[in-house]
Short mmCIF file of C-alpha atoms in Angstrom, two decimals:
data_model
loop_
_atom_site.label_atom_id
_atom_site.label_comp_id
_atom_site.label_asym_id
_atom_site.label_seq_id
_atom_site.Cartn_x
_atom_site.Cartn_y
_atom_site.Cartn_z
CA UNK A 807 128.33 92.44 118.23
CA UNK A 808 128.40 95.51 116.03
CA UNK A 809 125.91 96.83 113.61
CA UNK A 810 126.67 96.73 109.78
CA UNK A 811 127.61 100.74 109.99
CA UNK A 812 129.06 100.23 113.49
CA UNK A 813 131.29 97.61 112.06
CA UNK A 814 131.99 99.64 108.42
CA UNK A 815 132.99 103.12 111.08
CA UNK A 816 135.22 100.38 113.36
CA UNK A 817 136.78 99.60 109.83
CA UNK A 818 137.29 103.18 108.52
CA UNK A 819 139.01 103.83 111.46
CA UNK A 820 141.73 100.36 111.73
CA UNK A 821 142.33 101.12 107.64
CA UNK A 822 142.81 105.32 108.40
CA UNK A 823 145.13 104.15 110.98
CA UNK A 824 147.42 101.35 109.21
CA UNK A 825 147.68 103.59 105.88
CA UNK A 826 148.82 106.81 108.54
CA UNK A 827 151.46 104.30 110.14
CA UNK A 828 152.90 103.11 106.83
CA UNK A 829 153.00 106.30 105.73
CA UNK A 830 154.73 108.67 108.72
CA UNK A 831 155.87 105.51 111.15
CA UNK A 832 153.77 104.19 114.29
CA UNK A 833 155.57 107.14 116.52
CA UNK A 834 154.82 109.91 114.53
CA UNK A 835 150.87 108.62 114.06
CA UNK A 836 148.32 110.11 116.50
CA UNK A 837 144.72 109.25 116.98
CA UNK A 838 144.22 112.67 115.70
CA UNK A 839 145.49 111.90 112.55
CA UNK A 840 143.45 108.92 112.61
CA UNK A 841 140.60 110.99 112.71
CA UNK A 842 140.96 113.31 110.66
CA UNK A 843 141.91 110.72 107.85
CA UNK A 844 139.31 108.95 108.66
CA UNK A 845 136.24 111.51 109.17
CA UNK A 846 135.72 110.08 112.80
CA UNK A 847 135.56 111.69 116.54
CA UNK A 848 137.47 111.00 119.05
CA UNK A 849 134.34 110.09 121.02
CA UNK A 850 133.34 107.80 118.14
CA UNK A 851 137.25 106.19 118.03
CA UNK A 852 137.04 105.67 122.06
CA UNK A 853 133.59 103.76 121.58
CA UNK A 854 135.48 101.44 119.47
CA UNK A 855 138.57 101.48 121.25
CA UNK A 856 138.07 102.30 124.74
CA UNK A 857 141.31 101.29 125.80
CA UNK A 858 143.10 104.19 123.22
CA UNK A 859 145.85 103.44 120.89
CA UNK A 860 147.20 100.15 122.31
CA UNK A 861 144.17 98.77 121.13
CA UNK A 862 144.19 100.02 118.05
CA UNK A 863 147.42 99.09 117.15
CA UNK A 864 146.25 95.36 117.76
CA UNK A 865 143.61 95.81 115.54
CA UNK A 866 145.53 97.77 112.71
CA UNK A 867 148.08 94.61 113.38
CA UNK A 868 145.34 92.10 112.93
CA UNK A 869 144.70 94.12 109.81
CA UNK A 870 148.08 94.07 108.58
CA UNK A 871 148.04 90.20 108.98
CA UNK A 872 145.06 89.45 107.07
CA UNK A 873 146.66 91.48 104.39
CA UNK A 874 149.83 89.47 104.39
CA UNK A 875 146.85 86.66 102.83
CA UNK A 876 144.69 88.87 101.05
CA UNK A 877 148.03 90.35 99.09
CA UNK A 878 148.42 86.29 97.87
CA UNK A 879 144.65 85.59 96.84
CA UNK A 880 143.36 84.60 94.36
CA UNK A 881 146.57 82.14 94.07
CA UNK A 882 146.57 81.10 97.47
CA UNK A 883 142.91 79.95 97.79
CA UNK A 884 143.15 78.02 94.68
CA UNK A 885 146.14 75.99 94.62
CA UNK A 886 145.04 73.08 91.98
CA UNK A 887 147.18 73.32 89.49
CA UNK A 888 150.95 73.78 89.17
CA UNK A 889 150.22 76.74 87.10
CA UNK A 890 148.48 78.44 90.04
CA UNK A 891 151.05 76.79 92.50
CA UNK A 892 153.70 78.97 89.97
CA UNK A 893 151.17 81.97 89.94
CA UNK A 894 151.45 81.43 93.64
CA UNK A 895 155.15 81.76 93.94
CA UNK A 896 155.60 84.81 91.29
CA UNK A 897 152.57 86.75 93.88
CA UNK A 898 154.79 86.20 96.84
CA UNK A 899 158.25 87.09 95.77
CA UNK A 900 156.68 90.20 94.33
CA UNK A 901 154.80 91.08 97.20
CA UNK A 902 157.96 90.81 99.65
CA UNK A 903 160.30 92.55 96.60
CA UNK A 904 157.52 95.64 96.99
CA UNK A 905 157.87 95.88 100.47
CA UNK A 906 161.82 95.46 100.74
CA UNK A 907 163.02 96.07 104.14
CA UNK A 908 159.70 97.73 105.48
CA UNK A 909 157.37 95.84 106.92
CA UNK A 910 154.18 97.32 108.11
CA UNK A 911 152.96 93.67 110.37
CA UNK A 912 156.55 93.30 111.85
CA UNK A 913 156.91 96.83 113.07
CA UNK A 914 152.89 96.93 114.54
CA UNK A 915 154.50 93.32 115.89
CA UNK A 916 157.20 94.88 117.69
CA UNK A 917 155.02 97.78 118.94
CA UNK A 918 152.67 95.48 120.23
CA UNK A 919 154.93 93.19 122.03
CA UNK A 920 156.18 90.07 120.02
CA UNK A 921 156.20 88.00 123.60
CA UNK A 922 152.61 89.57 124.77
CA UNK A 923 149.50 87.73 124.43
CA UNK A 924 148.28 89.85 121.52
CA UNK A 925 151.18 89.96 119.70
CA UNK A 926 151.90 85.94 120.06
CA UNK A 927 148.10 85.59 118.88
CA UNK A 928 148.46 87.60 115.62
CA UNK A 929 151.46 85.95 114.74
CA UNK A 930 150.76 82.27 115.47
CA UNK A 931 147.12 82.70 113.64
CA UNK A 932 148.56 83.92 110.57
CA UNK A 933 150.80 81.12 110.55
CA UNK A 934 148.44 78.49 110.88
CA UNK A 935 145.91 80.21 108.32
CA UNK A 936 148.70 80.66 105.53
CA UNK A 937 149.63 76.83 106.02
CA UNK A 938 146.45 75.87 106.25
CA UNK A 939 145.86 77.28 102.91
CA UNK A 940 148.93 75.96 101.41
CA UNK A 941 147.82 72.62 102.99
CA UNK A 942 145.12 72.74 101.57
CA UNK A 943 146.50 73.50 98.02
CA UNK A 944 148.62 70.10 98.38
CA UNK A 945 145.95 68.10 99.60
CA UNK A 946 144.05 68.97 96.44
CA UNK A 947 146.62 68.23 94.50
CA UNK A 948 147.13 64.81 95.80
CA UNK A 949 143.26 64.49 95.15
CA UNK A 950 143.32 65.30 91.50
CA UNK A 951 146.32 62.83 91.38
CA UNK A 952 148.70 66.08 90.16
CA UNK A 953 151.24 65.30 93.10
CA UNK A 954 152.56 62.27 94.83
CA UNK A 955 150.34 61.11 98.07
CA UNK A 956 153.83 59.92 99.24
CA UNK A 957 154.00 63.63 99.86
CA UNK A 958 153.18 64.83 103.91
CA UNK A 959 151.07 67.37 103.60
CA UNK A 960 151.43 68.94 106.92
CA UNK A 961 155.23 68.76 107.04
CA UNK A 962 155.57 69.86 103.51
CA UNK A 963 153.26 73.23 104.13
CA UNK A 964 155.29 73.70 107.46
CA UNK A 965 158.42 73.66 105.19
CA UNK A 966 156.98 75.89 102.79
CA UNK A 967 155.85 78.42 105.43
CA UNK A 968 159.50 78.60 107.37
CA UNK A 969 160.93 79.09 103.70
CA UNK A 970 159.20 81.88 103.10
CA UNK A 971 159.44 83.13 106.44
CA UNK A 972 163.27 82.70 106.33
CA UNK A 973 163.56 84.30 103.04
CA UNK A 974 161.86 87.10 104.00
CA UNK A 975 163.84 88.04 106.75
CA UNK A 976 166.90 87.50 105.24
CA UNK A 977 165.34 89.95 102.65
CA UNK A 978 164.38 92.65 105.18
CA UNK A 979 167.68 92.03 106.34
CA UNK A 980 170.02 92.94 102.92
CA UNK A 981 167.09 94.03 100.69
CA UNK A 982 167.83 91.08 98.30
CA UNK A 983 164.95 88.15 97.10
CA UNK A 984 167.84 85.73 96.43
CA UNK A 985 167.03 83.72 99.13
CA UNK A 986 163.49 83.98 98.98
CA UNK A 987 163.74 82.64 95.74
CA UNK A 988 165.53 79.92 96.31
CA UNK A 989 163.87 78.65 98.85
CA UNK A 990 160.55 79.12 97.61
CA UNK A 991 162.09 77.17 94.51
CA UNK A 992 163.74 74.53 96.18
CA UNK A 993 160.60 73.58 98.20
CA UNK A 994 158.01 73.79 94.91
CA UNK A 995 160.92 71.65 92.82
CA UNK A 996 160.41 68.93 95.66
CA UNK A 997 156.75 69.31 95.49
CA UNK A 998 156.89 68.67 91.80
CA UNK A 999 159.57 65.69 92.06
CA UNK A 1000 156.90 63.83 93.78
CA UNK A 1001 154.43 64.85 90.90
CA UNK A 1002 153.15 61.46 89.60
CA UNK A 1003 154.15 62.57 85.98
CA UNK A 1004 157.77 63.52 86.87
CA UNK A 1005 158.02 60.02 88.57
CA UNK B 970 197.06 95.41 116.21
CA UNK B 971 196.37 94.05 119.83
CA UNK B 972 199.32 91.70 121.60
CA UNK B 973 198.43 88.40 122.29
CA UNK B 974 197.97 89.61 126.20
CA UNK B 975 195.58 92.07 125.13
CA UNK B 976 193.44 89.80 122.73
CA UNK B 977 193.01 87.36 125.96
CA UNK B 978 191.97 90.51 128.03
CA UNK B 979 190.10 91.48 125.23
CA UNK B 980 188.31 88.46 124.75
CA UNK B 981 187.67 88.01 128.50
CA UNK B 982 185.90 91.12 128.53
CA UNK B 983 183.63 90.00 125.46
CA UNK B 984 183.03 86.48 127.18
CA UNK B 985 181.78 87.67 130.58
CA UNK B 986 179.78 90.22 128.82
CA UNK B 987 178.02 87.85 127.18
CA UNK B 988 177.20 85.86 129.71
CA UNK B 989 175.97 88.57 131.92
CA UNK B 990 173.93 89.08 129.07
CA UNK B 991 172.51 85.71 128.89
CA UNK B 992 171.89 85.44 132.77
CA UNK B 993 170.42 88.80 133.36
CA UNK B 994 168.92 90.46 129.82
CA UNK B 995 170.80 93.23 127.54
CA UNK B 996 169.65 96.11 130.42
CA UNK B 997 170.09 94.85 133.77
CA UNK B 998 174.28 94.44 132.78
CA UNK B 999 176.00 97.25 133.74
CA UNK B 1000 179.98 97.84 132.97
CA UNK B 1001 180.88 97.05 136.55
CA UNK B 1002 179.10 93.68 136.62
CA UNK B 1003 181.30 92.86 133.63
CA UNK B 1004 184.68 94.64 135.05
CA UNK B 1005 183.45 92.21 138.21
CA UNK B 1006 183.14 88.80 136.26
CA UNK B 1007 186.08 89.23 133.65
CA UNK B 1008 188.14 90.69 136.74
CA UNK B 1009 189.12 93.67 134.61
CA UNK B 1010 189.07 97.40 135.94
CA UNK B 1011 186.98 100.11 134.18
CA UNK B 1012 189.92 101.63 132.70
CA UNK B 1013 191.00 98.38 131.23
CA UNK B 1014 187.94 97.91 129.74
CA UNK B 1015 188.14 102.16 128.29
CA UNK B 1016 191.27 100.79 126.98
CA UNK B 1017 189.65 98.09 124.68
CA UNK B 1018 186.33 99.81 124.47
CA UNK B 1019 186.88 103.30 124.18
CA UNK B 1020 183.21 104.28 122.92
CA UNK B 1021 181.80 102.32 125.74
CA UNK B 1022 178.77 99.84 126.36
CA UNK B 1023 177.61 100.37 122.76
CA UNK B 1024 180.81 99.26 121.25
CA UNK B 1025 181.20 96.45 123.71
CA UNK B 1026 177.75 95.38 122.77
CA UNK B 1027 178.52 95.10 118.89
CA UNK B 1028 181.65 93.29 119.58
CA UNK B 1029 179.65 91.05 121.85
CA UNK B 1030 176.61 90.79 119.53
CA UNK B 1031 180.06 89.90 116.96
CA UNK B 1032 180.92 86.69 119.55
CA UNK B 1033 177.24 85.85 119.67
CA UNK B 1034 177.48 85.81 115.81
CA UNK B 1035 180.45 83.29 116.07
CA UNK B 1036 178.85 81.34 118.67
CA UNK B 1037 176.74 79.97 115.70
CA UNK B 1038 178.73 78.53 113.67
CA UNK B 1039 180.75 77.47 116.32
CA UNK B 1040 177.57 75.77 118.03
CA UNK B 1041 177.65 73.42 114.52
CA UNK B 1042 181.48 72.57 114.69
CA UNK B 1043 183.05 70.05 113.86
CA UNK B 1044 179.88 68.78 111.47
CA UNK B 1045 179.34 72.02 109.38
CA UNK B 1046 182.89 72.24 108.50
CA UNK B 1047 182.83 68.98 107.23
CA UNK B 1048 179.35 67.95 105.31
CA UNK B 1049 181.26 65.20 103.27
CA UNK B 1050 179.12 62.50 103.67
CA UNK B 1051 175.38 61.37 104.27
CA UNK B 1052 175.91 60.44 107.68
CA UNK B 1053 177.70 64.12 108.39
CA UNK B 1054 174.85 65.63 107.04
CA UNK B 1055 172.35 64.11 109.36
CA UNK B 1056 174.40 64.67 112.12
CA UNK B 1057 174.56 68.68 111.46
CA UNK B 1058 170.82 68.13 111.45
CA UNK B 1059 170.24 67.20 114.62
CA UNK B 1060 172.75 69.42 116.13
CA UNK B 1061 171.63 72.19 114.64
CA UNK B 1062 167.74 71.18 115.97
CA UNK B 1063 169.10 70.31 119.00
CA UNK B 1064 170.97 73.96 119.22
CA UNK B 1065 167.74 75.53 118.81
CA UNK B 1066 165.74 73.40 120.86
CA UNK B 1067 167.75 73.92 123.82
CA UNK B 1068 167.73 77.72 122.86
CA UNK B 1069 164.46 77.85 122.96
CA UNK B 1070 162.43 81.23 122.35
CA UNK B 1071 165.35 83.31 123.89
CA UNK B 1072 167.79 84.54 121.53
CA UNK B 1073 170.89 85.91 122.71
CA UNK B 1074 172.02 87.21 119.31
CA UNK B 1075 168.83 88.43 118.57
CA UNK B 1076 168.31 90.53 121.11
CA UNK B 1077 172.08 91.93 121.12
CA UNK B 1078 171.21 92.67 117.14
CA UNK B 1079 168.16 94.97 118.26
CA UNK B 1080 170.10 96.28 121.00
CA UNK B 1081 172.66 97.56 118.47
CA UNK B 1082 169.84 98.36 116.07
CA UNK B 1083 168.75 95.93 113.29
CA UNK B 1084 169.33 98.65 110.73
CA UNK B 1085 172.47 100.38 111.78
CA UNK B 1086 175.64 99.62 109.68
CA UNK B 1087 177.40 97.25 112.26
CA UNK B 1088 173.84 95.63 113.21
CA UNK B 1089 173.72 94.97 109.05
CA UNK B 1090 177.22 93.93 109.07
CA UNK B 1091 177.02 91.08 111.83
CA UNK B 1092 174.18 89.84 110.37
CA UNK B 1093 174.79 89.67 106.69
CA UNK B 1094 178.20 87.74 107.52
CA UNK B 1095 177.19 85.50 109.60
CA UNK B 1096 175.01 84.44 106.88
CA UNK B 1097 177.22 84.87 104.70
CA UNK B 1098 179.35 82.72 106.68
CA UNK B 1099 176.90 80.21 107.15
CA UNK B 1100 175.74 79.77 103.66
CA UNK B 1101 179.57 79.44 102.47
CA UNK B 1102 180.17 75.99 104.56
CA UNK B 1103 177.03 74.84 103.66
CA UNK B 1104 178.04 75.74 99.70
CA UNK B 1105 181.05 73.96 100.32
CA UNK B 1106 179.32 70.83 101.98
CA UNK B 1107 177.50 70.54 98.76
CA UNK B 1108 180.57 70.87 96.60
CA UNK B 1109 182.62 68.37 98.22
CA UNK B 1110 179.58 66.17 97.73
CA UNK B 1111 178.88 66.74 94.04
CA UNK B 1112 183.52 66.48 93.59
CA UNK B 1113 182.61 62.68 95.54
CA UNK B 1114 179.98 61.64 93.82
CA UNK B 1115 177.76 61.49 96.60
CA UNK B 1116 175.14 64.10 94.82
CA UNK B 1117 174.08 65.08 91.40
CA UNK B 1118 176.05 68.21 89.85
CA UNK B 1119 172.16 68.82 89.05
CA UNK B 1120 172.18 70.82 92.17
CA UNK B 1121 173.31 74.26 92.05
CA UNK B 1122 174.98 74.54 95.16
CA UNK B 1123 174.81 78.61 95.02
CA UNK B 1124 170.99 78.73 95.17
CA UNK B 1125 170.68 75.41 97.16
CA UNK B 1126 172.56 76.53 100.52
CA UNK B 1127 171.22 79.86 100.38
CA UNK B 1128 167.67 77.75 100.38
CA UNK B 1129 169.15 75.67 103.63
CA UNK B 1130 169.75 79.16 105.16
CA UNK B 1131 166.72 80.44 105.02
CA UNK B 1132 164.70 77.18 105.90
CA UNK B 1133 166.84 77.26 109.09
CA UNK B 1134 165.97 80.89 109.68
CA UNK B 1135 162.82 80.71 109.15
CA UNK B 1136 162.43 77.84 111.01
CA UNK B 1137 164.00 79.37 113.91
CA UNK B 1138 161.76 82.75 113.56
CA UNK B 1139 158.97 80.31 113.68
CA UNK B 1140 160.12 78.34 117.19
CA UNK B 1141 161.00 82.12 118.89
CA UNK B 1142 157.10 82.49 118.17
CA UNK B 1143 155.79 79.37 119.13
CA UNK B 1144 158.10 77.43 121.41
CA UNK B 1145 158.00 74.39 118.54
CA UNK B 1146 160.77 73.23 116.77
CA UNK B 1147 158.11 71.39 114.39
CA UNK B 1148 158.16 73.84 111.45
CA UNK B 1149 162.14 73.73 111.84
CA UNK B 1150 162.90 70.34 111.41
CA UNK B 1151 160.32 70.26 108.52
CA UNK B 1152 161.95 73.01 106.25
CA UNK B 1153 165.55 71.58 107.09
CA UNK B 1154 164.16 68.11 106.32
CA UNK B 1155 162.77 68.71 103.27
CA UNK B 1156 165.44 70.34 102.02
CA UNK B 1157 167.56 67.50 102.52
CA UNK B 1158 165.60 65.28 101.18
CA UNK B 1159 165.66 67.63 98.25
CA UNK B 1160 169.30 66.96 97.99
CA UNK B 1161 169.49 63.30 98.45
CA UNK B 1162 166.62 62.94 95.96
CA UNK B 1163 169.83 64.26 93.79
CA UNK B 1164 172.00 61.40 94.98
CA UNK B 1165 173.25 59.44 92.05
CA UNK B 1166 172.06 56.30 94.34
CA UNK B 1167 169.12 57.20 94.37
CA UNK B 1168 168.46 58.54 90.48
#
C-alpha cells in the first residue's frame, strides 16, 4: 500500500511517461525522459517499478485504459435520459475522430503483448467496465420506464460495446467515422424503438 | 498477364503458403518449406515473386482476404430472404467460432504492416467488399418487399460490418463469441423491426 505522496510520485511518473509516448512513440521514450519530465530519479522510478520499463508500460497502459472512460464521463456515468444517451454518442465519435488512426492504449497493447497476461487483463477489464456502465445506463432507463424492459440489457450493452469497438477499428483503419457512426446509430435507433413512447 | 498454367502455379504457391502459415506461424515458414509443399522450385517461385517473401506474403495476406468472403458463400451472395439471412448468421458465428483467437489474416496484415499501402489496401477492400454484398442483401430485400425502404442500406451494412468486426476483435481477446452474436443480432433485429410484416 502506498502513502498519499508515494502514490501522487507513482502517478507523476505513469502520466510523465504516457504523455512522452504519445508524443515521440513508445521506442523513442526512455526512462530518462520519464524523469526528467517528470522531476523524478531513477532510484525513485525503480522503487516504483522495480522491474524497469516493462512495468511501466503496464501501468501507463492501465492508464491509457481508464482514460478511454474518463474521455466519455460525465455522459457515460449518467445515462438517464436519451438526451445524455445522445450526449453520450456525440462524446464518443468525437473522441475517436480526435484520435484518428493513433491510438495511444492499442500501441502500449501491442507493446505489452495483446496474448500476455497483462495485456489480456487491461483489455478484458476495460471491456467489462465500459459495458457495465452502458448497462447500467439501460437498466436505468428501463427503471424510469424511458425504454422498453422487453429490451436485454446485457446483450444490448454487449452490442453496443462490439459497435463501437468495430467502428473504431475500421476508423484507425481508413481514418473515416462513417462506420462508427452508423453503428453507434443503428444500435441507439434500436434502443429507442423499444422506447415505450415510440411503441 | 499470367497464362492459365502460370495462374495455377501461381496460385499453388499462394495456397501452400498459406497453409504453412496456418500450421506453423508467419516466422517459422521459410521459402523452401513452401517450394516443398506447392512442389515448385525456388526459381519458379523468383519467377512469380520476384521481390521475395514480402511480396508473397501480401499476395497471401490478399488470399486470406478472399478466404472471408468466401468462408460466407453461397449465403452472403444471396441475402434475399429471412431465412438466408439467418443462415449467414450462423455461418458467419460459426466461422469465427471455429477460428477462434487465431487470426490468420490478422497476423499476415501486421506481418505486411497495418499501415503500409498494400496492408491499407487489403484491408479497406475486403471491407469494402464485404459491406457491398451486405448493401446489396438489403436492396434486394427493400426491391421484394421483405423490408422497409426506411432503412438506408448505405449506413445500415456499413453498421453490420463493424458489429461483426468488432465482435470478432472482442472474441480474439476473450475466446467468447458472446459479444459477437449480440452486435450481429441486434442488428438484425434492427432490420426486421423494418419488415413491413412486422410494422
Amino acid at each position: 500500500m502506498l502513502t498519499k505522496k508515494g502514490a501522487a510520485t507513482r502517478h507523476r511518473i505513469v502520466t510523465a511517461a504516457a504523455a512522452e509516448i504519445r508524443e515521440r512513440g513508445v521506442n523513442a521514450t526512455t526512462l530518462d525522459d520519464i524523469c526528467r519530465r517528470s522531476g523524478t530519479g531513477k532510484s525513485q522510478l525503480f522503487h516504483y517499478f522495480p522491474d524497469g520499463k516493462e512495468q511501466l508500460l503496464i501501468a501507463v497502459a492501465q492508464w491509457e485504459a481508464d482514460q478511454v472512460i474518463e474521455d466519455q464521463q460525465p455522459y457515460l456515468g449518467r445515462l438517464t435520459s436519451w438526451e445524455a444517451w445522445g450526449q453520450w454518442r456525440d462524446t464518443v465519435i468525437e473522441r475517436y475522430r480526435r484520435q484518428g488512426t493513433n491510438c495511444a492504449l492499442g500501441v502500449l497493447i501491442t507493446e505489452v503483448g495483446r496474448h500476455t497476461p497483462a495485456g489480456q487483463a487491461i483489455t478484458r477489464q476495460l471491456l467489462e467496465k465500459w459495458q457495465h456502465e452502458v448497462r447500467l445506463g439501460i437498466e436505468e432507463m428501463q427503471r424510469g420506464g424511458l425504454m422498453s424492459r422487453g429490451v436485454d440489457a446485457r446483450r444490448a450493452s454487449g452490442a453496443l460495446i462490439a459497435a463501437i469497438q468495430g467502428g473504431v477499428t475500421i476508423l484507425m483503419s481508413t481514418g473515416s467515422a462513417e462506420h462508427l457512426e452508423s453503428a453507434l446509430d443503428l444500435c441507439l435507433d434500436h434502443l429507442r424503438a423499444g422506447a415505450p413512447a415510440a411503441a
